[in-house]
């Protein structure tokens, strides 16, 4: 359903393609050579020589240019290919900061580790330069800024080699590109593969698995606390909100979740948006908007079984969720579902569960859910690819969900 693009130009800018800048130092052996002399090494490493950056001016092609100190050689290829080319040519990753700042930033990790055992193999491996691909999450605090503005080198010891933005290569310099959610960054540095470093930046490593030690007690405690909260709410011992809050406090008290992660994982924009939409939803109900929409749907479904109205409200909820947050969608469609069920003399629980399921099935656009945005860059998808796969998937959800709803919550 998702088209396979065999065009060579499209492949060149696929999800695994980056455009990186390599710095030529004053004492580099490449000084005085022509750019075209690197073509053999570029071919061996499977990278493409794009051009040259000199004093901020970009020269595309530039095959016959003589390389001078402080030039940036621009190449394009996969992360592995770029790493192989760097090793073969002994060039350096270009940094958006001055050399004095670079040396100061490079010296900082050494000073911090100076008192540690230099014979420790694990720490030696941790300090070795690494190259990693990482996807920018939607809630990352580096979204909307440039690498130069964010000073990745000084703050985190990372060098931005390249950016793949939605499968396209931008023409401005790497350090001046505005980072967007879903971009794939090619990073280099001693801590580039550190999960903690990437997480603090709001990045997710591609093709890298983080393995944490399995502790059966932690698993049992986490499952037990959550099950106890659900049981307490189900039997009316505590309200659902209080029960979940007690479980969260238990997670923090037992050290199951680090305290700092509670604030990091809260999606504050969603909280603010929900706080704004709740009064809007109440006003929409009071002025008769809910009744108007529910009445229109019930008239269209008149003479048909209530299940037709259920399918209609679920389909409408899915379409709304494709352009709006799922929580906000529930705030709008929830009251409509209740009113519609009452007009049809049907079970409101069935309709509420239906819109709850539908609101979580936003498959038609990359903006419907942050996960859709996250895979757009690494998957090399276009905006139009989502509905090709998403539309059949939403139909499958309706086919499976409606009979299940009728079984567990009969109309």
XYZ file of N, CA and C in Angstrom, residues 274-290 328 330-336:
75
model
N -5.997 20.819 27.014
C -7.168 20.188 27.612
C -7.870 21.147 28.564
N -7.082 21.892 29.344
C -7.665 22.866 30.264
C -8.439 23.943 29.509
N -7.964 24.285 28.317
C -8.665 25.285 27.505
C -9.900 24.704 26.821
N -9.826 23.432 26.431
C -10.929 22.828 25.687
C -12.096 22.413 26.578
N -11.830 22.105 27.837
C -12.926 21.680 28.720
C -14.011 22.756 28.838
N -13.668 24.014 29.117
C -14.736 25.031 29.134
C -15.362 25.262 27.763
N -14.548 25.104 26.704
C -15.111 25.247 25.355
C -16.121 24.143 25.084
N -15.781 22.918 25.511
C -16.709 21.802 25.347
C -17.991 22.012 26.132
N -17.852 22.544 27.363
C -19.041 22.817 28.175
C -19.906 23.899 27.529
N -19.257 24.940 27.011
C -20.005 26.007 26.342
C -20.677 25.494 25.076
N -19.989 24.622 24.353
C -20.547 24.032 23.134
C -21.821 23.254 23.453
N -21.802 22.580 24.608
C -22.980 21.812 25.029
C -24.112 22.738 25.456
N -23.773 23.818 26.175
C -24.796 24.715 26.708
C -25.499 25.518 25.615
N -24.781 25.862 24.567
C -25.407 26.655 23.499
C -26.171 25.785 22.510
N -26.150 24.481 22.711
C -26.930 23.594 21.865
C -26.183 22.978 20.711
N -24.875 23.166 20.652
C -24.100 22.588 19.557
C -24.090 21.071 19.592
N -23.954 20.519 20.809
C -23.958 19.061 20.957
C -25.284 18.473 20.496
N -8.333 15.920 23.050
C -9.232 17.001 22.658
C -10.411 16.477 21.849
N -11.843 13.592 22.232
C -12.788 12.988 23.180
C -13.618 14.049 23.889
N -13.001 15.184 24.199
C -13.733 16.264 24.864
C -14.885 16.746 23.986
N -14.672 16.762 22.677
C -15.694 17.254 21.748
C -16.732 16.184 21.432
N -16.267 14.966 21.120
C -17.194 13.928 20.649
C -17.858 13.151 21.778
N -17.281 13.183 22.986
C -17.882 12.449 24.106
C -19.315 12.879 24.398
N -19.563 14.186 24.625
C -20.944 14.632 24.870
C -21.885 14.347 23.696
N -21.361 14.446 22.471
C -22.194 14.148 21.299
C -22.608 12.683 21.309
